[in-house]
CSV table of C-alpha atoms in Angstrom, one decimal:
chain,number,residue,atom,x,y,z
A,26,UNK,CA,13.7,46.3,29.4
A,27,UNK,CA,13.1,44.2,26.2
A,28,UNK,CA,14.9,41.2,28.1
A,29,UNK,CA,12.8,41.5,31.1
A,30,UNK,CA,9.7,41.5,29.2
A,31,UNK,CA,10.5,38.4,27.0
A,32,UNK,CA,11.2,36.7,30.2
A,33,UNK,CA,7.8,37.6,31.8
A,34,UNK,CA,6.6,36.1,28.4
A,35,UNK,CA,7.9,33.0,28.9
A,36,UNK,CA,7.3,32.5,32.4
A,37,UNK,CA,3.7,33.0,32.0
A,38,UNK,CA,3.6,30.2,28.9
A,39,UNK,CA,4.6,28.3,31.7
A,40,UNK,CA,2.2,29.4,33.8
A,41,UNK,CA,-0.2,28.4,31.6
A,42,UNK,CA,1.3,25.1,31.2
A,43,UNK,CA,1.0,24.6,34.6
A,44,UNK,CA,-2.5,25.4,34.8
A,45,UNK,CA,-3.3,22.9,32.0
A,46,UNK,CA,-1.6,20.1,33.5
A,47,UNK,CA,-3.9,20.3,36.1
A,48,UNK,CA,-7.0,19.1,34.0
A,49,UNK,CA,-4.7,16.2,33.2
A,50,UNK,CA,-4.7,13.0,35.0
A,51,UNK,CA,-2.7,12.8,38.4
A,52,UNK,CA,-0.2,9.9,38.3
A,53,UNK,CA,-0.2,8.3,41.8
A,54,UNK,CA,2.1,6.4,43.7
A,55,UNK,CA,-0.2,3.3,43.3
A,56,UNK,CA,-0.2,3.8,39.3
A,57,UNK,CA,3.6,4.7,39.3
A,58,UNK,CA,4.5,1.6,41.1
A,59,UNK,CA,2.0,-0.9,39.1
A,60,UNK,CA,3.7,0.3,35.8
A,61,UNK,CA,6.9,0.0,37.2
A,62,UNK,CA,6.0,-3.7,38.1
A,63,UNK,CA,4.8,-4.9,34.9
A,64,UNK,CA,7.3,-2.1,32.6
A,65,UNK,CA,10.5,-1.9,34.7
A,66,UNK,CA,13.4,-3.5,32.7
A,67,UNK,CA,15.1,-4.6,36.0
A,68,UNK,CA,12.0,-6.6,37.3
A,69,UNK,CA,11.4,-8.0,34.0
A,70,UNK,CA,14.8,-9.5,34.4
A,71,UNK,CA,14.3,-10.6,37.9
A,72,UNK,CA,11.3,-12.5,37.3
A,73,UNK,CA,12.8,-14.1,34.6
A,74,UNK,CA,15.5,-15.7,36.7
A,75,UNK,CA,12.8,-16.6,38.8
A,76,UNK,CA,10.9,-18.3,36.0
A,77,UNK,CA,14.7,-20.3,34.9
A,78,UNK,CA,14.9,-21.4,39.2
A,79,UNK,CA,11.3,-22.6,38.5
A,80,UNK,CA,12.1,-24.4,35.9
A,81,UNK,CA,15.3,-26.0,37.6
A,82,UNK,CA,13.2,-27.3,40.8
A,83,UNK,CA,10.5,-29.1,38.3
A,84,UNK,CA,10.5,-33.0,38.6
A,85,UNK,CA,11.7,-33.1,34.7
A,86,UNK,CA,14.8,-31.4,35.8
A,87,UNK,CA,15.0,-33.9,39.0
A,88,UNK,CA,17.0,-36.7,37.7
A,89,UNK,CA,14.0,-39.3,39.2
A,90,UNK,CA,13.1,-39.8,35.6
A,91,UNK,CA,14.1,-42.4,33.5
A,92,UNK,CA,15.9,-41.9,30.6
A,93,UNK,CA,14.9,-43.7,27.5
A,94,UNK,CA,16.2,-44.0,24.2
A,95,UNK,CA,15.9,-45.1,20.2
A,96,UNK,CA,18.5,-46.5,18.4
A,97,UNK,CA,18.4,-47.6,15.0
A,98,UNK,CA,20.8,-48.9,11.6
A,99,UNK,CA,21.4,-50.3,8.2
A,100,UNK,CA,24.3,-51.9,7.5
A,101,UNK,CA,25.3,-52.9,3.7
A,102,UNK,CA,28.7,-54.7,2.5
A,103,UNK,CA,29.8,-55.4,-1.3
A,104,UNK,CA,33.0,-57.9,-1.2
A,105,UNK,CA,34.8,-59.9,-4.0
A,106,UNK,CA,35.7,-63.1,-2.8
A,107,UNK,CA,38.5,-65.5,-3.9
A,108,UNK,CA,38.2,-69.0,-2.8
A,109,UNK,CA,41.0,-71.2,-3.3
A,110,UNK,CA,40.7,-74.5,-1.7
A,111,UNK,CA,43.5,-77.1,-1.2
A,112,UNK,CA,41.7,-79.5,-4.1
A,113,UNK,CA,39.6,-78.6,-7.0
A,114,UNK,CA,39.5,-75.5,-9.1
A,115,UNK,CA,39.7,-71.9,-7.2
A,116,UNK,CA,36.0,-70.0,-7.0
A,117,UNK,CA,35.9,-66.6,-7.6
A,118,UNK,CA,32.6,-64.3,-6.8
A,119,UNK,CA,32.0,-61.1,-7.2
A,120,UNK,CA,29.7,-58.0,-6.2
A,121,UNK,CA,28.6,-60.5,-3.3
A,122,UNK,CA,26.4,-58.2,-0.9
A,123,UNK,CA,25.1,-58.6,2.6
A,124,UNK,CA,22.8,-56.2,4.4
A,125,UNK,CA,22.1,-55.4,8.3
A,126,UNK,CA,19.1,-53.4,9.9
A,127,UNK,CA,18.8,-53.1,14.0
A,128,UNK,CA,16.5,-51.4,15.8
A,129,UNK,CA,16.3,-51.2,19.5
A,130,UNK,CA,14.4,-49.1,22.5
A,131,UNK,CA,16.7,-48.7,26.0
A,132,UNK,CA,15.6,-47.3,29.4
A,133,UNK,CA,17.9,-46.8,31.9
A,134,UNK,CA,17.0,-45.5,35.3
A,135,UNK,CA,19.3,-44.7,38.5
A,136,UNK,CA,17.3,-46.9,40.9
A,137,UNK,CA,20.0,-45.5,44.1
A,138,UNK,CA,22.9,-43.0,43.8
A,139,UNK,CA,23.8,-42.4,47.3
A,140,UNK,CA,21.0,-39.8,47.9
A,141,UNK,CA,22.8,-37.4,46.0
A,142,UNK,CA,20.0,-36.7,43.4
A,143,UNK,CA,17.3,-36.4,46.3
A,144,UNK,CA,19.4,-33.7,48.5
A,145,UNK,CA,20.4,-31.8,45.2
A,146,UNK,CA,16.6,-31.7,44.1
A,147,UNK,CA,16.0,-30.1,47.9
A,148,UNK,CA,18.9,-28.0,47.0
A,149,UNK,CA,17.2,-26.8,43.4
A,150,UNK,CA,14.0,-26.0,45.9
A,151,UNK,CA,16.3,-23.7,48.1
A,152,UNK,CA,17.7,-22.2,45.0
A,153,UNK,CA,13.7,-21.3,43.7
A,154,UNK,CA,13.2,-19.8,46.9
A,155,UNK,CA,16.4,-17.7,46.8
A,156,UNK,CA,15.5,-16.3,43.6
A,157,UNK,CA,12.1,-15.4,44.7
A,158,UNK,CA,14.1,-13.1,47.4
A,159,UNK,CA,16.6,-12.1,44.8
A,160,UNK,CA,13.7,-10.5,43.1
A,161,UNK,CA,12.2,-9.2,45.9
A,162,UNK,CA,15.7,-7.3,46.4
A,163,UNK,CA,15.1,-5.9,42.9
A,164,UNK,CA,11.7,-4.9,43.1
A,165,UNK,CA,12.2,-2.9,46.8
A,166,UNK,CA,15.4,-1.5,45.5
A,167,UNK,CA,13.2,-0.3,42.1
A,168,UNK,CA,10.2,0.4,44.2
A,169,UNK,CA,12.8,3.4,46.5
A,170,UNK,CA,14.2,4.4,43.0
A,171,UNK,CA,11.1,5.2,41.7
A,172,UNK,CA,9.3,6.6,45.3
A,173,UNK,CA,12.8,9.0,45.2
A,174,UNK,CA,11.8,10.2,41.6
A,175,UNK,CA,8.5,10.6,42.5
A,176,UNK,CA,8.8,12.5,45.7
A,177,UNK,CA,11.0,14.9,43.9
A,178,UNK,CA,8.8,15.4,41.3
A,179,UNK,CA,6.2,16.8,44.2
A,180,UNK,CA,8.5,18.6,45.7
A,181,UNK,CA,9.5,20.7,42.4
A,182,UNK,CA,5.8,21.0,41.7
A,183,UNK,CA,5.4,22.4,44.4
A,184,UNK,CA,8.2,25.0,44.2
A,185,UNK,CA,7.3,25.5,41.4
A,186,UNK,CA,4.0,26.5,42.5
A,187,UNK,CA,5.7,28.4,45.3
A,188,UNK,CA,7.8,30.7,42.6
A,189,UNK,CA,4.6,31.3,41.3
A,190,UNK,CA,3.5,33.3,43.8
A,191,UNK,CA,6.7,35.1,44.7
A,192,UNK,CA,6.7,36.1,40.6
A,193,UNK,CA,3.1,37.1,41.2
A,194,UNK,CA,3.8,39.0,44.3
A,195,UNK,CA,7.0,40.9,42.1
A,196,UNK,CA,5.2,41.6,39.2
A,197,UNK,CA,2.3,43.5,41.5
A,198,UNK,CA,5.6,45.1,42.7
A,199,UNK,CA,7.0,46.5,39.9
A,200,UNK,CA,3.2,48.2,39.0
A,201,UNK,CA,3.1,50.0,42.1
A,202,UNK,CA,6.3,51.3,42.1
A,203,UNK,CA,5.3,52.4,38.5
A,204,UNK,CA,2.8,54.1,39.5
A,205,UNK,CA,4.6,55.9,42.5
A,206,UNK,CA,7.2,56.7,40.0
A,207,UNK,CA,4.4,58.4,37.5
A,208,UNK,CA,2.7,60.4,39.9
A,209,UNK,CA,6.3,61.7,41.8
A,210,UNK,CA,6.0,59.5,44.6
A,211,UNK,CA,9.4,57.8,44.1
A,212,UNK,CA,12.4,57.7,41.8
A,213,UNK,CA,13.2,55.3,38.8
A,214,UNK,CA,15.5,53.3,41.0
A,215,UNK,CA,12.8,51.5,43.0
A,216,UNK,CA,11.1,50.6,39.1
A,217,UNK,CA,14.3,49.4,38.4
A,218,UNK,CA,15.1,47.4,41.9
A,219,UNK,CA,11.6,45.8,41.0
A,220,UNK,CA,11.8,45.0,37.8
A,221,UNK,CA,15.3,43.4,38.9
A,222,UNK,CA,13.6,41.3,41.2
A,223,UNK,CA,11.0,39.7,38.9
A,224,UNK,CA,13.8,39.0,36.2
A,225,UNK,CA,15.3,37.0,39.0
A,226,UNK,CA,12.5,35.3,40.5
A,227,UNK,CA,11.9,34.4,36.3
A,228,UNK,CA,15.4,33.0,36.0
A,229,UNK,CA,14.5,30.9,39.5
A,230,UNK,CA,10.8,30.0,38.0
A,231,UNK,CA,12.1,28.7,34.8
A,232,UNK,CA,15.4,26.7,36.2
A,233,UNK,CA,12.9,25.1,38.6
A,234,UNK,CA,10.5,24.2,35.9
A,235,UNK,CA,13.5,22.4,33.8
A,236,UNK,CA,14.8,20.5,36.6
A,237,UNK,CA,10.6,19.3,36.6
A,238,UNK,CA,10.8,18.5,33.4
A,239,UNK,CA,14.3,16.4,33.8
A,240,UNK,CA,12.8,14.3,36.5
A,241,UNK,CA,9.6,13.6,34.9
A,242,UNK,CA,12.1,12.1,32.3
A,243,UNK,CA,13.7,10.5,34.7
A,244,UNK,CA,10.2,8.4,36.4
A,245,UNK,CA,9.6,7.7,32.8
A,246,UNK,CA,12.5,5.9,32.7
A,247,UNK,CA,11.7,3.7,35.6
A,248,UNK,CA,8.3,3.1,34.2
A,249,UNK,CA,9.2,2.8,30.1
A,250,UNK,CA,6.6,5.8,29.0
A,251,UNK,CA,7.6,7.7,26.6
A,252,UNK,CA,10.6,9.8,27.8
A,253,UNK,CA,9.0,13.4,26.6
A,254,UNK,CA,5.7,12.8,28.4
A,255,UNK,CA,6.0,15.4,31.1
A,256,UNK,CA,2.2,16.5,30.9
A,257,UNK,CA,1.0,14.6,34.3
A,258,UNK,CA,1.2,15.4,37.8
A,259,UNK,CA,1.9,13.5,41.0
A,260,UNK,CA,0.4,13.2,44.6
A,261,UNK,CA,2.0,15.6,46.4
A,262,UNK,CA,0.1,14.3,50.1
A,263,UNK,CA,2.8,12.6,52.5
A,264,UNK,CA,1.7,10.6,55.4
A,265,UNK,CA,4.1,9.1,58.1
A,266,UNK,CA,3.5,5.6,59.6
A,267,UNK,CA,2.8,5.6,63.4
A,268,UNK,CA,5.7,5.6,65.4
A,269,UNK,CA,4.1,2.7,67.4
A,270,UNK,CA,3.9,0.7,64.4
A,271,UNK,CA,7.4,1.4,62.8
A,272,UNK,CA,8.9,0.5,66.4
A,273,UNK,CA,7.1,-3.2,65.7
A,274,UNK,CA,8.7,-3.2,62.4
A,275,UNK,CA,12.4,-2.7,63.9
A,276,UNK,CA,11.8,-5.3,66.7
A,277,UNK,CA,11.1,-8.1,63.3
A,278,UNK,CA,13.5,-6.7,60.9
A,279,UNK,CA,16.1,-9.7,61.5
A,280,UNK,CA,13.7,-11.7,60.7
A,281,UNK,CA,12.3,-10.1,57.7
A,282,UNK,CA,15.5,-8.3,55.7
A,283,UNK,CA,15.8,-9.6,52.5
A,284,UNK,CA,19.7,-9.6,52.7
A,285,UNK,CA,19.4,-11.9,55.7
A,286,UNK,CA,16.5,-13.9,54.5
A,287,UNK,CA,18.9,-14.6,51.3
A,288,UNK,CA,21.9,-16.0,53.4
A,289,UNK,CA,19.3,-18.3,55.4
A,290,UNK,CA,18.8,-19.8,51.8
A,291,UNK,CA,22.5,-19.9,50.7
A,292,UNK,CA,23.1,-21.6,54.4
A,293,UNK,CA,20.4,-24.5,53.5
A,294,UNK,CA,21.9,-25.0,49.8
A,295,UNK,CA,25.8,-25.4,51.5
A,296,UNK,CA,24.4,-27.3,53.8
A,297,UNK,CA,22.5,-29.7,51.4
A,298,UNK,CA,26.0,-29.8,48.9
A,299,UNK,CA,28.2,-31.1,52.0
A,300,UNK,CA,25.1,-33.6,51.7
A,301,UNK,CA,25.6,-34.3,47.9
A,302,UNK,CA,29.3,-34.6,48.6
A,303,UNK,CA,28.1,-36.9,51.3
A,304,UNK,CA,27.2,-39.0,48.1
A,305,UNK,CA,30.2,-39.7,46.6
A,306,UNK,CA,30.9,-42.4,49.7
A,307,UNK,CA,27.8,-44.7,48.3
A,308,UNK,CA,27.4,-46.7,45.7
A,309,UNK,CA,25.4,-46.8,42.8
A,310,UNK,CA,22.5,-48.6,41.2
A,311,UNK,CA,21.2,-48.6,38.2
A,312,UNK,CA,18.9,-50.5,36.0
A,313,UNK,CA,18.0,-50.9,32.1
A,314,UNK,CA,16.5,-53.2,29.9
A,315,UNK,CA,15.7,-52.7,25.9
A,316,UNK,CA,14.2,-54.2,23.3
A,317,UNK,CA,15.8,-55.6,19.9
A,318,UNK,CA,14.9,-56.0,16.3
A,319,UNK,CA,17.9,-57.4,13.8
A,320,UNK,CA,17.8,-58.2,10.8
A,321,UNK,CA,20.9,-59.9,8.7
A,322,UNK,CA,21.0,-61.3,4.9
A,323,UNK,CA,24.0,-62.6,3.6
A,324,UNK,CA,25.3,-63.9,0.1
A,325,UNK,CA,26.0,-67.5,-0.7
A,326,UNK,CA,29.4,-68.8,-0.5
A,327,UNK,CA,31.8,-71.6,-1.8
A,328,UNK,CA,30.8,-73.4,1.1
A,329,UNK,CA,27.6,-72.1,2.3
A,330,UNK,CA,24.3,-71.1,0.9
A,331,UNK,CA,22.6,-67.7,0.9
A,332,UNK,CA,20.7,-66.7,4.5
A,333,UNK,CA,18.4,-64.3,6.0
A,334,UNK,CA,18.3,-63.9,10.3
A,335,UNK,CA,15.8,-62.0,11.9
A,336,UNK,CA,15.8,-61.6,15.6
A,337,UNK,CA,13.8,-60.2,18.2
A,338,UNK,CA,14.0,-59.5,21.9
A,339,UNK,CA,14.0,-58.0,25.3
A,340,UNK,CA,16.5,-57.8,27.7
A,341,UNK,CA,17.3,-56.1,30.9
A,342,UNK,CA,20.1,-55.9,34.0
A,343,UNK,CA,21.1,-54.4,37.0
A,344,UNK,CA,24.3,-53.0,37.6
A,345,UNK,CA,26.2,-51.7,40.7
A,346,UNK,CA,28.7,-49.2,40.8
A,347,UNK,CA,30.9,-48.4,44.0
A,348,UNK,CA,34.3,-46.2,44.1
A,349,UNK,CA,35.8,-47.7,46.7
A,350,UNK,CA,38.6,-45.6,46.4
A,351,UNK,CA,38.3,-42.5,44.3
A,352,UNK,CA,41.7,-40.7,44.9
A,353,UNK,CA,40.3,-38.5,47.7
A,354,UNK,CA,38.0,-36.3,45.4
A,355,UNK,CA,35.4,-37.0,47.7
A,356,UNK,CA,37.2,-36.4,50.9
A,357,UNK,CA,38.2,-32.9,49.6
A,358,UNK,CA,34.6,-32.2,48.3
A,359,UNK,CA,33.1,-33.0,51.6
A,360,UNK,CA,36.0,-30.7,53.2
A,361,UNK,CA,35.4,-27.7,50.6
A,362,UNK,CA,31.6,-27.8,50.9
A,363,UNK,CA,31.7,-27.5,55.1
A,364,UNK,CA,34.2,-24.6,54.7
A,365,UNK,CA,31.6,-22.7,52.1
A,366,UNK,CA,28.9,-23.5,54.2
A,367,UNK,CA,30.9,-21.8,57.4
A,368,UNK,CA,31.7,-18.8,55.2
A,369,UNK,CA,28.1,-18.7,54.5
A,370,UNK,CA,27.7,-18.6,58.3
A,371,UNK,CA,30.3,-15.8,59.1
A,372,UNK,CA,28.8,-13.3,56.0
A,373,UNK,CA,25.5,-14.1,58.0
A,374,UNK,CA,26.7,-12.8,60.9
A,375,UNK,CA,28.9,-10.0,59.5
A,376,UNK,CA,25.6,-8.6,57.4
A,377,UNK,CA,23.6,-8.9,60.4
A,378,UNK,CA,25.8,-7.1,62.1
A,379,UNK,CA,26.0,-4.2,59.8
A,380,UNK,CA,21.8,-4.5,58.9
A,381,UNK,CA,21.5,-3.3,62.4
A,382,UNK,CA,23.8,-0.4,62.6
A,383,UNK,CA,22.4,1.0,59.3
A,384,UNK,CA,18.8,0.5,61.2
A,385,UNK,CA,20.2,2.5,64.0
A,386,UNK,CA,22.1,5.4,61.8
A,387,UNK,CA,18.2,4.8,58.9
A,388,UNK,CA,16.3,5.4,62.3
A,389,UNK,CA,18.2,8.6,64.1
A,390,UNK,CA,18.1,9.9,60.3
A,391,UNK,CA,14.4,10.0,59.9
A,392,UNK,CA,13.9,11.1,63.7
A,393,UNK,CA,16.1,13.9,62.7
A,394,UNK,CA,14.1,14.7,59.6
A,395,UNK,CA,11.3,14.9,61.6
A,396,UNK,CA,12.1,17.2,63.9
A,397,UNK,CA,13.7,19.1,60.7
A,398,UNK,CA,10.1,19.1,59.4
A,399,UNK,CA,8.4,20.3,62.0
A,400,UNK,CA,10.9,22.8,62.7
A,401,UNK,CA,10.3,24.4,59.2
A,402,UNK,CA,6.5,24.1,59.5
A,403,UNK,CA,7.0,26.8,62.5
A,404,UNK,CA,9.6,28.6,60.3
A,405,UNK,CA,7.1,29.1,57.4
A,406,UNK,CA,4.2,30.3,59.8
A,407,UNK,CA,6.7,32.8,61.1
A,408,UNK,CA,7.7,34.0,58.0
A,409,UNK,CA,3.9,34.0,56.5
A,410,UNK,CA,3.5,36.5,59.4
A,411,UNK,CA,6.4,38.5,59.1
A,412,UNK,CA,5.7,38.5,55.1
A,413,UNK,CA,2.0,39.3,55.5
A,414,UNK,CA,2.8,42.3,58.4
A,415,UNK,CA,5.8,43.8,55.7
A,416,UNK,CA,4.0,43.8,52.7
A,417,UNK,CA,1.0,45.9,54.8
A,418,UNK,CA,4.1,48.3,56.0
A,419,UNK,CA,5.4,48.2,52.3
A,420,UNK,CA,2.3,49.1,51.6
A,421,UNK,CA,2.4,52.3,53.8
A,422,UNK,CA,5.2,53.4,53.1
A,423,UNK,CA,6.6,52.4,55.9
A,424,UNK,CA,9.5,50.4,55.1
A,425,UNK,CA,11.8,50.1,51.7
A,426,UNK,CA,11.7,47.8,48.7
A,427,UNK,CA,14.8,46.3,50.1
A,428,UNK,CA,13.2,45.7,53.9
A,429,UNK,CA,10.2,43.9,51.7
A,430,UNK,CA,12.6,42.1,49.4
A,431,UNK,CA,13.9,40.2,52.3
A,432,UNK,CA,10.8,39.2,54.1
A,433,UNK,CA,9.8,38.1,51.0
A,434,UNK,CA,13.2,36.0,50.2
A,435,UNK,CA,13.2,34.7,53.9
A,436,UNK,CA,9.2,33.3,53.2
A,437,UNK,CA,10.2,31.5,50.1
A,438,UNK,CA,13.8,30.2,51.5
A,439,UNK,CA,11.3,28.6,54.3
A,440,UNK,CA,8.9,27.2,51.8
A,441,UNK,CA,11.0,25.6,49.8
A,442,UNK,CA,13.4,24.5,53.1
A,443,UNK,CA,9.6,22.8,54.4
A,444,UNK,CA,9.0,21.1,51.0
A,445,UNK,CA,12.6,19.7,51.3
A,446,UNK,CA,12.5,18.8,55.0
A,447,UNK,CA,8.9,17.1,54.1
A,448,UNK,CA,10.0,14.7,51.6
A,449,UNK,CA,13.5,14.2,52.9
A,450,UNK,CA,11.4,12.8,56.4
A,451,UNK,CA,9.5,10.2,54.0
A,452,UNK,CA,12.7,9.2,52.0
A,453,UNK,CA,14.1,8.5,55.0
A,454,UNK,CA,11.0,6.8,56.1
A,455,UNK,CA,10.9,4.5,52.7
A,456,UNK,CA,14.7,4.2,53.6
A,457,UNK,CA,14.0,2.4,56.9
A,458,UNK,CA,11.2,0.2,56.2
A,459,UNK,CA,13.6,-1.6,53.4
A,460,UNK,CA,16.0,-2.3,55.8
A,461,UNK,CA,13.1,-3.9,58.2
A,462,UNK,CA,11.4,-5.6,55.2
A,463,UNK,CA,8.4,-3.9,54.9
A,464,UNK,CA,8.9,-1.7,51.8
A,465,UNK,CA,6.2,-3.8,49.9
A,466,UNK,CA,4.1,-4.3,52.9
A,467,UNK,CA,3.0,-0.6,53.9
A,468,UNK,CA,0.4,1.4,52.0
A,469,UNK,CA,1.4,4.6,50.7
């Protein structure tokens, strides 16, 4: 008795809980998926590699720069000297210094190299592009993470909000069958059968309400809130696109699947490296020029005086460079490169292939759940009725605790079956549109 009391206890704190959380601000999808967008750790990462590919493509990373550098030095040399000529007296010097300062500005620049730095900067475009996609990818495959969570989080609310009834429903139970049992109308054993009842439909509230919590835990994840803030609600309304509409969707997916829109990029960039390889077969030009400063001072010697040089300048030069024979590195670069790029074209056809059986099987799911759903909404308005016709029999007299029991199990096994068929039908829904490329596109 003391156990089933404490129970009740806590079930209504969380009842009250409930009813606070109400006053409190609904999270919606929109909100859920903008925090995730600028929070998410994933995405963060993402559009950094984005922001590296950018930074790859730029014309500083091109190689259509020149390159020009500073060089500058000091030289200083302390000698002893012996001088011995073949007639007169030997000379010996010492501590005899000389010093050296040069100073110089060079620019070189590849004026030609085969075309290998103007395909490879086309390449570096493809690469920016692919990136873009790559975190695209990221941001769908985050976006159906956190549209899971969510719609998981409404479907527990609203069991939650379904247990509530059948507890309230119990608990009006157990007083009447107090009160038959006070005034000789029944025996203890239909108290007890009650009180039974609402322990379980407690247990059922409470385990609910934890596995609420946990997943509230678990969208504050995806979003980086703080993991204990489980005082919000969600949207609990699910809409389905027209069937019209997602049929136009299937009929573009090849062309807008972000899988296949990935290997298009990957076949332009293997196509552009047999280029590069290409290359190798050309020559090379360059051209640089500089200018000079030097400065020299040297000592005096037996034979000549002291003397300071100072000399200034530019120059400048072309050069060409051509392996006319390079060992057949090129050769087997060229030959390497076309194979990569035909592997590139097999995977292409290979995902394709699979992107549009898991269409088909994504497609046959969610028609499925559809008719799932709309098979439950007819099983919950026959059980309503059936519930509603019971309790008025219960009521009466008519029928036993147990009889009611089960129309009252049966009407929250189809609630909760309808809540679970409802947000399995959009899952499956989000599910398709990534594979047709038009998970960011669609409004929720």
């Amino acid at each position: 008795m003391g156990r089933s009391v404490n129970l009740i206890l806590v079930v209504a704190i969380f009842c009250m809980g409930s009813m606070v959380a109400q006053e409190e601000n609904v999270l919606t999808k929109e909100e859920a998926i903008a925090l995730a967008l600028e929070r998410n750790y994933g995405i963060k990462m993402a559009n950094n590699d984005v922001e590296i590919s950018e930074n790859n493509q730029g014309i500083l990373n091109s190689g259509y720069l020149p390159s020009v550098t500073g060089r500058a030095g000091a030289g200083y040399d302390l000698n002893n000297r012996l001088t011995e000529p073949e007639e007169g007296e030997p000379l010996d010097q010492q501590g005899i210094e000389s010093n050296s300062y040069n100073a110089s500005i060079n620019l070189d620049y590849t004026l030609f190299d085969g075309l290998g730095r103007f395909y490879n900067y086309k390449s570096l475009k493809e690469q920016y592009d692919l990136s873009k996609l790559q975190a695209r990818e990221t941001i769908e495959n985050t976006m159906l993470q956190l549209l899971t969570v969510y719609y998981e989080i409404a479907r527990l609310s609203e069991n939650v909000e379904v247990l509530i009834d059948v507890l309230e429903t119990s608990k009006e139970r157990v007083t009447r069958a107090q009160y038959q049992f006070d005034y000789g109308q029944s025996n203890n054993l239909a108290v007890l059968n009650a009180r039974v009842d609402v322990n379980n439909d407690s247990v059922n509230l409470l385990q609910t309400r934890q596995q609420l919590d946990n997943t509230k835990r678990d969208l504050n994840v995806l979003v980086d809130r703080q993991i204990m803030n489980k005082d919000f609600e969600v949207d609990t309304t699910v809409t389905f696109i027209p069937k019209l509409q997602l049929e136009a969707y299937i009929d573009e997916a090849e062309a807008n699947n972000v899988s296949l829109l990935q290997l298009d990029k990957n076949l332009a960039i293997t196509e552009y490296d047999i280029k590069i390889s290409k290359s190798g077969y050309l020559p090379t030009i360059d051209l640089n020029g500089s200018y000079g400063w030097n400065f020299n001072r040297s000592a005096a010697t037996a034979f000549f005086p002291g003397s300071r040089q100072t000399t200034d300048g530019i120059s400048g030069g072309v050069s060409l460079t051509w392996d006319l024979f390079d060992g057949g590195t090129t050769s087997v670069q060229i030959q390497n490169a076309k194979i990569t790029h035909e592997n590139q074209e097999l995977q292409k056809k290979q995902v394709a292939l699979g992107i549009r059986r898991d269409i088909a099987n994504a497609l046959g799911n969610y028609e499925n759940r559809l008719y799932i759903l709309r098979v439950q909404e007819e099983n919950v308005a026959t059980n309503q009725d059936n519930f509603e016709r019971s309790q008025e029999q219960f009521n009466l007299g008519r029928i036993t605790s147990i009889e009611f029991r089960q129309a009252q199990v049966n009407l929250l096994d189809a609630r909760t079956s309808l809540n679970l068929a409802k947000y399995d039908a959009k899952i499956a829904e989000l599910e398709l549109l990534q594979l047709t490329g038009q998970l960011l596109n669609i409004e929720l």
